[in-house]
CSV table of C-alpha atoms in Angstrom, one decimal:
chain,number,residue,atom,x,y,z
H,824,MET,CA,27.3,-7.4,55.6
H,825,LYS,CA,27.8,-11.1,55.9
H,826,SER,CA,30.8,-13.0,56.3
H,827,TYR,CA,31.7,-16.7,56.3
H,828,ARG,CA,34.7,-18.6,57.3
H,829,GLU,CA,35.7,-22.0,56.9
H,830,GLU,CA,38.7,-24.4,57.0
H,831,LEU,CA,39.7,-27.2,54.7
H,832,VAL,CA,42.2,-29.7,55.9
H,833,LEU,CA,44.2,-31.7,53.4
H,834,GLU,CA,47.0,-34.2,53.8
H,835,THR,CA,48.6,-35.2,50.5
H,836,LYS,CA,50.2,-38.7,50.1
H,837,THR,CA,53.1,-37.3,48.1
H,838,LYS,CA,55.5,-34.4,48.9
H,839,LYS,CA,54.2,-32.5,45.7
H,840,ALA,CA,50.6,-32.6,44.6
H,841,PHE,CA,47.8,-30.4,42.8
H,842,ILE,CA,44.2,-30.8,44.2
H,843,ASN,CA,41.1,-29.4,42.8
H,844,ILE,CA,39.2,-27.8,45.7
H,845,THR,CA,36.5,-26.2,43.7
H,846,PRO,CA,33.7,-28.4,44.9
H,847,GLN,CA,34.5,-27.7,48.6
H,848,VAL,CA,34.6,-23.8,47.9
H,849,GLU,CA,31.3,-24.1,46.3
H,850,THR,CA,29.8,-26.0,49.1
H,851,ALA,CA,31.2,-23.5,51.6
H,852,LEU,CA,29.6,-20.5,49.3
H,853,ARG,CA,26.3,-22.2,49.4
H,854,LYS,CA,26.5,-22.6,53.3
H,855,SER,CA,27.3,-18.9,53.3
H,856,GLY,CA,24.1,-17.8,51.9
H,857,ILE,CA,25.9,-15.0,50.2
H,858,GLN,CA,24.6,-13.6,46.9
H,859,GLU,CA,27.0,-10.9,46.0
H,860,GLY,CA,30.7,-10.5,47.4
H,861,LEU,CA,34.2,-11.8,47.3
H,862,CYS,CA,35.6,-15.2,48.2
H,863,LEU,CA,39.2,-15.3,49.3
H,864,VAL,CA,40.8,-18.8,49.3
H,865,ASN,CA,44.3,-19.1,50.8
H,866,PRO,CA,46.6,-22.0,52.2
H,867,MET,CA,47.4,-21.1,56.0
H,868,HIS,CA,50.9,-22.6,55.2
H,869,ILE,CA,53.9,-21.2,53.5
H,870,THR,CA,54.9,-23.8,51.5
H,871,ALA,CA,51.5,-24.3,49.4
H,872,SER,CA,49.8,-22.3,46.9
H,873,VAL,CA,46.0,-21.7,46.0
H,874,TYR,CA,45.7,-20.8,42.3
H,875,ILE,CA,43.3,-20.9,39.5
H,876,ASN,CA,43.8,-23.0,36.3
H,877,ASP,CA,42.8,-25.9,34.3
H,878,ASP,CA,42.2,-29.2,35.7
H,879,GLU,CA,44.0,-31.2,33.0
H,880,ARG,CA,46.4,-33.8,33.9
H,881,GLY,CA,49.1,-33.0,31.3
H,882,LEU,CA,49.1,-29.3,32.7
H,883,LEU,CA,49.6,-30.4,36.2
H,884,LYS,CA,52.6,-32.3,35.1
H,885,ASP,CA,54.0,-29.3,33.2
H,886,TYR,CA,53.6,-27.3,36.4
H,887,GLU,CA,55.5,-29.9,38.3
H,888,ASP,CA,58.0,-30.0,35.7
H,889,PHE,CA,58.5,-26.1,35.2
H,890,LEU,CA,58.7,-25.6,39.0
H,891,GLU,CA,61.3,-28.4,39.8
H,892,LYS,CA,63.6,-27.3,36.9
H,893,LEU,CA,63.3,-23.5,38.1
H,894,VAL,CA,63.7,-24.3,41.8
H,895,PRO,CA,65.2,-27.8,42.2
H,896,HIS,CA,64.6,-29.5,45.7
H,897,GLY,CA,68.2,-30.4,45.8
H,898,PRO,CA,71.0,-30.4,46.5
H,899,ILE,CA,69.4,-29.0,49.8
H,900,GLU,CA,72.7,-27.5,50.9
H,901,ASN,CA,72.1,-25.0,47.9
H,902,TYR,CA,69.6,-23.2,50.1
H,903,ARG,CA,70.4,-21.1,53.3
H,904,HIS,CA,67.0,-21.9,54.7
H,905,ASN,CA,68.1,-25.5,55.1
H,906,ASP,CA,70.7,-24.5,57.2
H,907,THR,CA,68.2,-24.3,60.0
H,908,GLY,CA,67.5,-28.2,59.4
H,909,GLU,CA,64.5,-27.6,57.0
H,910,ASP,CA,64.9,-29.2,53.8
H,911,ASN,CA,61.9,-27.3,52.3
H,912,ALA,CA,63.4,-23.9,51.1
H,913,ASP,CA,62.4,-24.9,47.4
H,914,ALA,CA,58.7,-25.3,48.6
H,915,HIS,CA,59.0,-21.6,49.9
H,916,ILE,CA,60.1,-20.3,46.6
H,917,LYS,CA,57.7,-22.5,44.4
H,918,ARG,CA,54.6,-21.3,46.4
H,919,GLN,CA,55.9,-17.5,45.6
H,920,VAL,CA,56.0,-18.4,41.9
H,921,MET,CA,52.5,-19.9,41.9
H,922,GLY,CA,51.2,-17.3,44.4
H,923,ARG,CA,49.5,-17.7,47.8
H,924,GLU,CA,45.8,-16.9,47.4
H,925,VAL,CA,42.8,-16.2,44.9
H,926,VAL,CA,40.1,-13.7,45.3
H,927,VAL,CA,37.0,-14.7,43.3
H,928,ALA,CA,33.8,-12.8,42.5
H,929,VAL,CA,30.6,-14.1,43.9
H,930,THR,CA,27.5,-13.1,41.6
H,931,ASN,CA,24.0,-14.6,41.9
H,932,ALA,CA,25.3,-16.9,44.7
H,933,LYS,CA,27.9,-18.5,42.4
H,934,LEU,CA,31.6,-18.4,41.9
H,935,ASP,CA,31.8,-16.1,38.9
H,936,PHE,CA,34.0,-18.1,36.8
H,937,GLY,CA,34.9,-18.6,32.9
H,938,PRO,CA,34.3,-22.0,31.5
H,939,TRP,CA,37.7,-23.6,32.4
H,940,GLU,CA,38.6,-21.9,35.8
H,941,GLN,CA,39.2,-24.1,38.7
H,942,ILE,CA,40.6,-23.6,42.1
H,943,PHE,CA,43.6,-25.7,43.0
H,944,TYR,CA,45.4,-26.2,46.1
H,945,GLY,CA,49.3,-26.8,45.1
H,946,GLU,CA,51.3,-28.5,47.7
H,947,PHE,CA,55.1,-28.5,47.7
H,948,ASP,CA,55.9,-30.0,51.1
H,949,GLY,CA,53.2,-32.4,51.9
H,950,GLN,CA,52.6,-35.6,53.6
H,951,ARG,CA,51.2,-33.8,56.8
H,952,LYS,CA,48.1,-32.1,57.5
H,953,LYS,CA,47.7,-28.6,56.3
H,954,ARG,CA,44.6,-26.2,56.3
H,955,VAL,CA,43.0,-24.0,53.7
H,956,LEU,CA,41.1,-20.9,54.6
H,957,ILE,CA,37.9,-19.9,52.9
H,958,LYS,CA,36.7,-16.4,53.6
H,959,ILE,CA,33.5,-15.0,52.0
H,960,ILE,CA,32.2,-11.6,52.6
H,961,GLY,CA,29.1,-10.0,51.0
H,962,GLU,CA,25.4,-9.9,51.0
J,1034,MET,CA,26.8,-3.1,50.7
J,1035,LYS,CA,26.7,-2.3,47.0
J,1036,SER,CA,28.0,-4.5,44.3
J,1037,TYR,CA,28.9,-4.0,40.6
J,1038,ARG,CA,29.8,-6.3,37.9
J,1039,GLU,CA,30.9,-5.7,34.4
J,1040,GLU,CA,32.6,-7.7,31.8
J,1041,LEU,CA,35.1,-6.6,29.0
J,1042,VAL,CA,35.6,-8.3,25.9
J,1043,LEU,CA,39.0,-8.3,24.2
J,1044,GLU,CA,40.5,-9.8,21.0
J,1045,THR,CA,44.2,-9.3,20.5
J,1046,LYS,CA,45.4,-9.3,17.1
J,1047,THR,CA,48.7,-11.1,18.1
J,1048,LYS,CA,49.1,-14.3,20.0
J,1049,LYS,CA,50.8,-12.3,23.0
J,1050,ALA,CA,49.8,-8.7,23.8
J,1051,PHE,CA,49.8,-6.4,26.8
J,1052,ILE,CA,46.9,-4.0,27.1
J,1053,ASN,CA,46.3,-1.0,29.5
J,1054,ILE,CA,42.8,-1.5,30.6
J,1055,THR,CA,42.9,1.2,33.4
J,1056,PRO,CA,40.5,3.5,31.4
J,1057,GLN,CA,37.9,0.7,31.3
J,1058,VAL,CA,38.1,-0.1,34.9
J,1059,GLU,CA,37.8,3.7,35.9
J,1060,THR,CA,34.7,3.9,33.8
J,1061,ALA,CA,33.3,0.7,35.5
J,1062,LEU,CA,34.1,2.2,39.0
J,1063,ARG,CA,32.3,5.5,38.0
J,1064,LYS,CA,29.2,3.6,36.9
J,1065,SER,CA,29.1,1.5,40.1
J,1066,GLY,CA,28.8,4.7,42.4
J,1067,ILE,CA,30.9,3.0,45.0
J,1068,GLN,CA,33.0,5.4,47.0
J,1069,GLU,CA,34.8,2.9,49.4
J,1070,GLY,CA,35.7,-0.6,48.8
J,1071,LEU,CA,37.5,-3.1,47.0
J,1072,CYS,CA,37.9,-3.8,43.1
J,1073,LEU,CA,38.7,-7.2,41.7
J,1074,VAL,CA,39.9,-7.5,38.1
J,1075,ASN,CA,40.6,-10.9,36.5
J,1076,PRO,CA,40.5,-12.7,33.2
J,1077,MET,CA,37.8,-15.4,32.9
J,1078,HIS,CA,40.3,-17.4,30.9
J,1079,ILE,CA,43.4,-19.3,32.1
J,1080,THR,CA,46.0,-18.3,29.6
J,1081,ALA,CA,46.0,-14.5,30.4
J,1082,SER,CA,46.9,-12.5,33.3
J,1083,VAL,CA,45.8,-9.2,34.8
J,1084,TYR,CA,48.4,-7.4,36.4
J,1085,ILE,CA,49.6,-3.9,37.8
J,1086,ASN,CA,52.8,-2.2,36.4
J,1087,ASP,CA,54.2,0.5,34.4
J,1088,ASP,CA,52.7,1.6,30.9
J,1089,GLU,CA,56.1,1.8,29.3
J,1090,ARG,CA,57.0,0.0,25.9
J,1091,GLY,CA,60.5,-1.2,26.7
J,1092,LEU,CA,59.4,-2.8,29.8
J,1093,LEU,CA,56.4,-4.8,27.9
J,1094,LYS,CA,59.2,-6.0,25.7
J,1095,ASP,CA,61.2,-7.0,28.5
J,1096,TYR,CA,58.2,-8.9,30.2
J,1097,GLU,CA,57.6,-10.7,26.8
J,1098,ASP,CA,61.3,-11.6,26.5
J,1099,PHE,CA,61.5,-12.7,30.0
J,1100,LEU,CA,58.5,-15.0,29.9
J,1101,GLU,CA,59.5,-16.5,26.3
J,1102,LYS,CA,62.8,-17.3,27.7
J,1103,LEU,CA,61.5,-18.9,30.7
J,1104,VAL,CA,58.8,-20.7,29.3
J,1105,PRO,CA,59.4,-21.1,25.5
J,1106,HIS,CA,56.3,-21.8,23.3
J,1107,GLY,CA,58.2,-24.6,21.5
J,1108,PRO,CA,59.0,-27.0,21.0
J,1109,ILE,CA,55.5,-27.7,21.7
J,1110,GLU,CA,56.0,-31.5,22.4
J,1111,ASN,CA,58.1,-30.6,25.5
J,1112,TYR,CA,54.8,-29.9,27.2
J,1113,ARG,CA,52.4,-32.9,28.2
J,1114,HIS,CA,49.4,-30.4,28.2
J,1115,ASN,CA,50.0,-30.2,24.4
J,1116,ASP,CA,49.5,-33.9,24.2
J,1117,THR,CA,45.8,-33.2,24.4
J,1118,GLY,CA,46.0,-31.3,20.8
J,1119,GLU,CA,46.4,-27.8,22.3
J,1120,ASP,CA,49.7,-25.9,21.8
J,1121,ASN,CA,49.3,-23.3,24.5
J,1122,ALA,CA,50.9,-25.1,27.6
J,1123,ASP,CA,53.6,-22.3,27.8
J,1124,ALA,CA,50.5,-19.8,28.3
J,1125,HIS,CA,49.2,-21.4,31.2
J,1126,ILE,CA,52.5,-21.2,32.8
J,1127,LYS,CA,53.2,-17.8,31.7
J,1128,ARG,CA,50.1,-16.7,33.3
J,1129,GLN,CA,51.0,-18.1,36.5
J,1130,VAL,CA,54.3,-16.4,36.8
J,1131,MET,CA,52.4,-12.9,35.9
J,1132,GLY,CA,49.6,-13.8,38.2
J,1133,ARG,CA,45.8,-14.0,37.6
J,1134,GLU,CA,44.1,-11.1,39.1
J,1135,VAL,CA,44.5,-7.8,41.0
J,1136,VAL,CA,42.6,-6.4,44.0
J,1137,VAL,CA,42.6,-2.5,44.2
J,1138,ALA,CA,41.4,-0.3,46.9
J,1139,VAL,CA,38.6,2.1,46.0
J,1140,THR,CA,39.0,5.4,48.2
J,1141,ASN,CA,36.8,8.5,47.4
J,1142,ALA,CA,35.3,6.9,44.4
J,1143,LYS,CA,38.9,6.4,42.8
J,1144,LEU,CA,41.3,3.6,42.1
J,1145,ASP,CA,43.6,4.2,45.1
J,1146,PHE,CA,46.9,4.1,43.1
J,1147,GLY,CA,50.4,5.2,43.2
J,1148,PRO,CA,51.8,7.5,40.5
J,1149,TRP,CA,52.7,4.8,38.0
J,1150,GLU,CA,50.2,1.9,38.6
J,1151,GLN,CA,48.3,0.9,35.7
J,1152,ILE,CA,46.1,-2.1,35.2
J,1153,PHE,CA,47.3,-4.3,32.4
J,1154,TYR,CA,45.6,-7.3,30.6
J,1155,GLY,CA,48.5,-9.8,29.6
J,1156,GLU,CA,47.5,-12.1,26.6
J,1157,PHE,CA,49.5,-15.2,26.1
J,1158,ASP,CA,47.3,-17.2,23.8
J,1159,GLY,CA,45.2,-14.6,21.9
J,1160,GLN,CA,43.4,-14.0,18.3
J,1161,ARG,CA,40.3,-14.8,19.9
J,1162,LYS,CA,37.6,-13.4,22.1
J,1163,LYS,CA,38.3,-13.2,25.8
J,1164,ARG,CA,36.5,-11.8,28.7
J,1165,VAL,CA,37.9,-9.8,31.7
J,1166,LEU,CA,35.6,-9.6,34.9
J,1167,ILE,CA,35.4,-6.5,37.1
J,1168,LYS,CA,33.8,-7.0,40.4
J,1169,ILE,CA,33.5,-4.2,42.8
J,1170,ILE,CA,32.0,-4.1,46.2
J,1171,GLY,CA,31.7,-1.5,48.8
J,1172,GLU,CA,29.7,1.4,49.5
V,1311,MET,CA,30.1,-1.5,56.0
V,1312,LYS,CA,33.1,0.1,57.4
V,1313,SER,CA,36.4,1.1,55.6
V,1314,TYR,CA,39.7,2.1,56.8
V,1315,ARG,CA,42.9,3.5,55.0
V,1316,GLU,CA,46.2,3.8,56.1
V,1317,GLU,CA,49.6,4.5,54.5
V,1318,LEU,CA,53.1,3.1,55.7
V,1319,VAL,CA,56.3,4.8,54.4
V,1320,LEU,CA,59.3,2.9,54.0
V,1321,GLU,CA,62.7,4.0,53.0
V,1322,THR,CA,65.4,1.1,52.9
V,1323,LYS,CA,69.1,1.6,53.2
V,1324,THR,CA,69.8,-1.1,50.5
V,1325,LYS,CA,68.6,-1.3,47.0
V,1326,LYS,CA,67.0,-4.6,47.7
V,1327,ALA,CA,65.6,-5.6,51.1
V,1328,PHE,CA,62.8,-7.5,52.9
V,1329,ILE,CA,60.9,-6.0,55.8
V,1330,ASN,CA,58.4,-7.8,58.0
V,1331,ILE,CA,55.4,-5.2,58.2
V,1332,THR,CA,52.9,-7.7,60.1
V,1333,PRO,CA,53.0,-5.5,63.3
V,1334,GLN,CA,52.3,-2.2,61.3
V,1335,VAL,CA,49.4,-4.0,59.6
V,1336,GLU,CA,47.9,-5.3,62.9
V,1337,THR,CA,48.2,-1.9,64.4
V,1338,ALA,CA,46.2,-0.5,61.2
V,1339,LEU,CA,43.6,-3.3,62.0
V,1340,ARG,CA,43.2,-2.4,65.5
V,1341,LYS,CA,42.5,1.0,64.8
V,1342,SER,CA,40.0,0.2,62.0
V,1343,GLY,CA,37.8,-1.4,64.6
V,1344,ILE,CA,36.9,-4.0,62.0
V,1345,GLN,CA,35.9,-7.4,63.4
V,1346,GLU,CA,35.1,-9.4,60.0
V,1347,GLY,CA,36.2,-8.6,56.6
V,1348,LEU,CA,39.3,-8.4,54.3
V,1349,CYS,CA,42.5,-6.6,54.4
V,1350,LEU,CA,44.2,-5.5,51.3
V,1351,VAL,CA,48.1,-4.7,51.6
V,1352,ASN,CA,49.8,-3.5,48.5
V,1353,PRO,CA,53.0,-1.2,47.4
V,1354,MET,CA,52.0,1.8,45.8
V,1355,HIS,CA,55.1,1.5,43.6
V,1356,ILE,CA,55.8,-1.0,40.7
V,1357,THR,CA,59.3,-2.2,41.7
V,1358,ALA,CA,58.2,-3.5,45.1
V,1359,SER,CA,56.1,-6.5,46.4
V,1360,VAL,CA,54.1,-7.2,49.4
V,1361,TYR,CA,53.9,-11.2,49.8
V,1362,ILE,CA,53.4,-13.5,52.9
V,1363,ASN,CA,55.8,-15.9,53.9
V,1364,ASP,CA,58.3,-17.1,56.6
V,1365,ASP,CA,60.3,-14.5,58.5
V,1366,GLU,CA,63.5,-16.7,58.5
V,1367,ARG,CA,66.9,-14.9,57.6
V,1368,GLY,CA,68.1,-17.9,55.5
V,1369,LEU,CA,64.8,-17.8,53.3
V,1370,LEU,CA,65.3,-14.0,52.6
V,1371,LYS,CA,68.6,-14.9,51.3
V,1372,ASP,CA,67.3,-17.6,49.1
V,1373,TYR,CA,64.6,-15.4,47.9
V,1374,GLU,CA,67.2,-12.8,46.9
V,1375,ASP,CA,69.7,-15.3,45.3
V,1376,PHE,CA,66.8,-16.8,43.4
V,1377,LEU,CA,65.5,-13.4,42.0
V,1378,GLU,CA,69.0,-12.2,41.3
V,1379,LYS,CA,69.7,-15.4,39.1
V,1380,LEU,CA,66.5,-15.4,37.5
V,1381,VAL,CA,66.3,-11.7,36.7
V,1382,PRO,CA,69.9,-10.2,36.8
V,1383,HIS,CA,70.3,-6.5,37.5
V,1384,GLY,CA,72.9,-6.3,34.8
V,1385,PRO,CA,74.0,-5.8,32.2
V,1386,ILE,CA,71.5,-3.1,32.3
V,1387,GLU,CA,71.7,-2.8,28.6
V,1388,ASN,CA,70.0,-6.1,28.3
V,1389,TYR,CA,66.7,-4.6,29.1
V,1390,ARG,CA,64.8,-2.2,26.8
V,1391,HIS,CA,63.0,-0.5,29.8
V,1392,ASN,CA,66.5,0.7,30.7
V,1393,ASP,CA,67.0,2.5,27.4
V,1394,THR,CA,64.7,5.2,28.9
V,1395,GLY,CA,67.6,6.1,31.2
V,1396,GLU,CA,66.3,3.9,34.0
V,1397,ASP,CA,68.4,0.9,35.5
V,1398,ASN,CA,65.7,-0.9,37.2
V,1399,ALA,CA,64.0,-3.1,34.7
V,1400,ASP,CA,65.0,-6.2,36.5
V,1401,ALA,CA,62.9,-4.7,39.6
V,1402,HIS,CA,59.7,-4.5,37.6
V,1403,ILE,CA,60.3,-8.2,36.7
V,1404,LYS,CA,61.3,-9.2,40.1
V,1405,ARG,CA,58.2,-7.7,41.5
V,1406,GLN,CA,55.8,-9.6,39.2
V,1407,VAL,CA,57.5,-13.0,40.1
V,1408,MET,CA,56.9,-12.4,44.0
V,1409,GLY,CA,53.5,-10.7,43.4
V,1410,ARG,CA,52.1,-7.1,44.0
V,1411,GLU,CA,49.7,-7.6,46.8
V,1412,VAL,CA,48.1,-9.7,49.6
V,1413,VAL,CA,44.6,-10.2,50.6
V,1414,VAL,CA,44.1,-11.4,54.3
V,1415,ALA,CA,41.0,-12.5,56.0
V,1416,VAL,CA,39.9,-10.6,59.0
V,1417,THR,CA,38.3,-12.7,61.7
V,1418,ASN,CA,37.3,-11.6,65.2
V,1419,ALA,CA,39.5,-8.4,64.8
V,1420,LYS,CA,42.5,-10.4,63.9
V,1421,LEU,CA,44.5,-11.2,60.7
V,1422,ASP,CA,43.3,-14.8,60.1
V,1423,PHE,CA,46.7,-16.4,59.8
V,1424,GLY,CA,48.4,-19.7,60.1
V,1425,PRO,CA,51.3,-20.1,62.6
V,1426,TRP,CA,54.1,-19.0,60.1
V,1427,GLU,CA,52.5,-16.4,57.9
V,1428,GLN,CA,54.0,-13.0,58.1
V,1429,ILE,CA,53.4,-10.1,55.7
V,1430,PHE,CA,56.5,-8.7,53.9
V,1431,TYR,CA,57.6,-5.7,52.1
V,1432,GLY,CA,59.8,-6.8,49.2
V,1433,GLU,CA,61.9,-4.0,47.9
V,1434,PHE,CA,63.9,-4.3,44.6
V,1435,ASP,CA,64.8,-0.5,43.8
V,1436,GLY,CA,64.9,1.0,47.2
V,1437,GLN,CA,66.9,3.9,49.0
V,1438,ARG,CA,64.1,6.2,48.4
V,1439,LYS,CA,60.7,6.8,50.2
V,1440,LYS,CA,58.0,4.2,49.1
V,1441,ARG,CA,54.5,4.0,50.1
V,1442,VAL,CA,52.5,0.7,51.1
V,1443,LEU,CA,48.7,0.9,51.2
V,1444,ILE,CA,46.5,-0.9,53.8
V,1445,LYS,CA,42.9,-0.9,53.1
V,1446,ILE,CA,40.5,-2.8,55.3
V,1447,ILE,CA,36.8,-3.4,54.5
V,1448,GLY,CA,34.2,-5.1,56.5
V,1449,GLU,CA,32.1,-4.8,59.8
């Protein structure tokens, strides 16, 4: 069994952002030399998500609007986590709704995807350096 | 390490549907010959979910009602994704709430499940052919 | 390839509870002897979640409040699953929102985590014995 590990570093200019990281994961897979296996991608932080969906600008706006309506950032005093001096309780909840990680099949040395599947990094408390872990195991 | 890959093809008669695909995954596992490992099951489309829960008709109705109330299909002009000519923005959001994929342990050549765990395909934009990927790795 | 399997047994005193199970998963990983691989952790029940986030008391209260507002336990007759004599339809839905399972990278014989990542068991229908499965594969 082979394994491969890589970290991506991302720093978004805005507090909330969606970034397509499929090319970076494909590059990592090529470097791994793995032909058949599983590829895990997850943020190493707890106010961000890695998820798979469409790379379409309108949809990204819909995700943002849906999450902000479901879990408003403020008033920040509505969240007990913010009593600690933080103001990001909403980001911890948004990340749970969108999910933490994705596991992708690797087949014939490629991400085994349908036509529209793209890997996104969803940031809900950005403007600082965050890490994304790629771990691939297989043969 | 062994690996096994299979695609299921599903076409639901209704726009929204929940289908128990556990028997198909069990058949794939038998064909794989894998005794110990991990089994990934995911839709290859981005308006559908694979999830694990109870096969109980009332619960499936509760999921449908919960998702429709949380993310109504219409008015379709409330979603920016639908400005592209699509009418399925809600389906992309519903799939995120229910999750994309499941990873199941394989132990002694069986899906390592508790008594009520069943694998479901959740369709939110059906009435056309969709594929589900089963990827199993192990020994 | 090596594989390792362990079950945790949990019984919460309250119907709803969040329990940090990271130490138990770390112990299982040490026992496995696996250096590089993937670690799956999932409840074997369908009214509970395993998820990764911060171990901060205020945040756990925020999760509880968010889920109870989104999916109220009662009136129990609002859910068709409860027509079967159950009263836990809400717990099945809450578990979908928080997710079923986590997959964690194993690197250098450790859970490959960022500084704040902790594995939690989220119980939504407790006060009875429940099992959590840990399955580790790798080398």
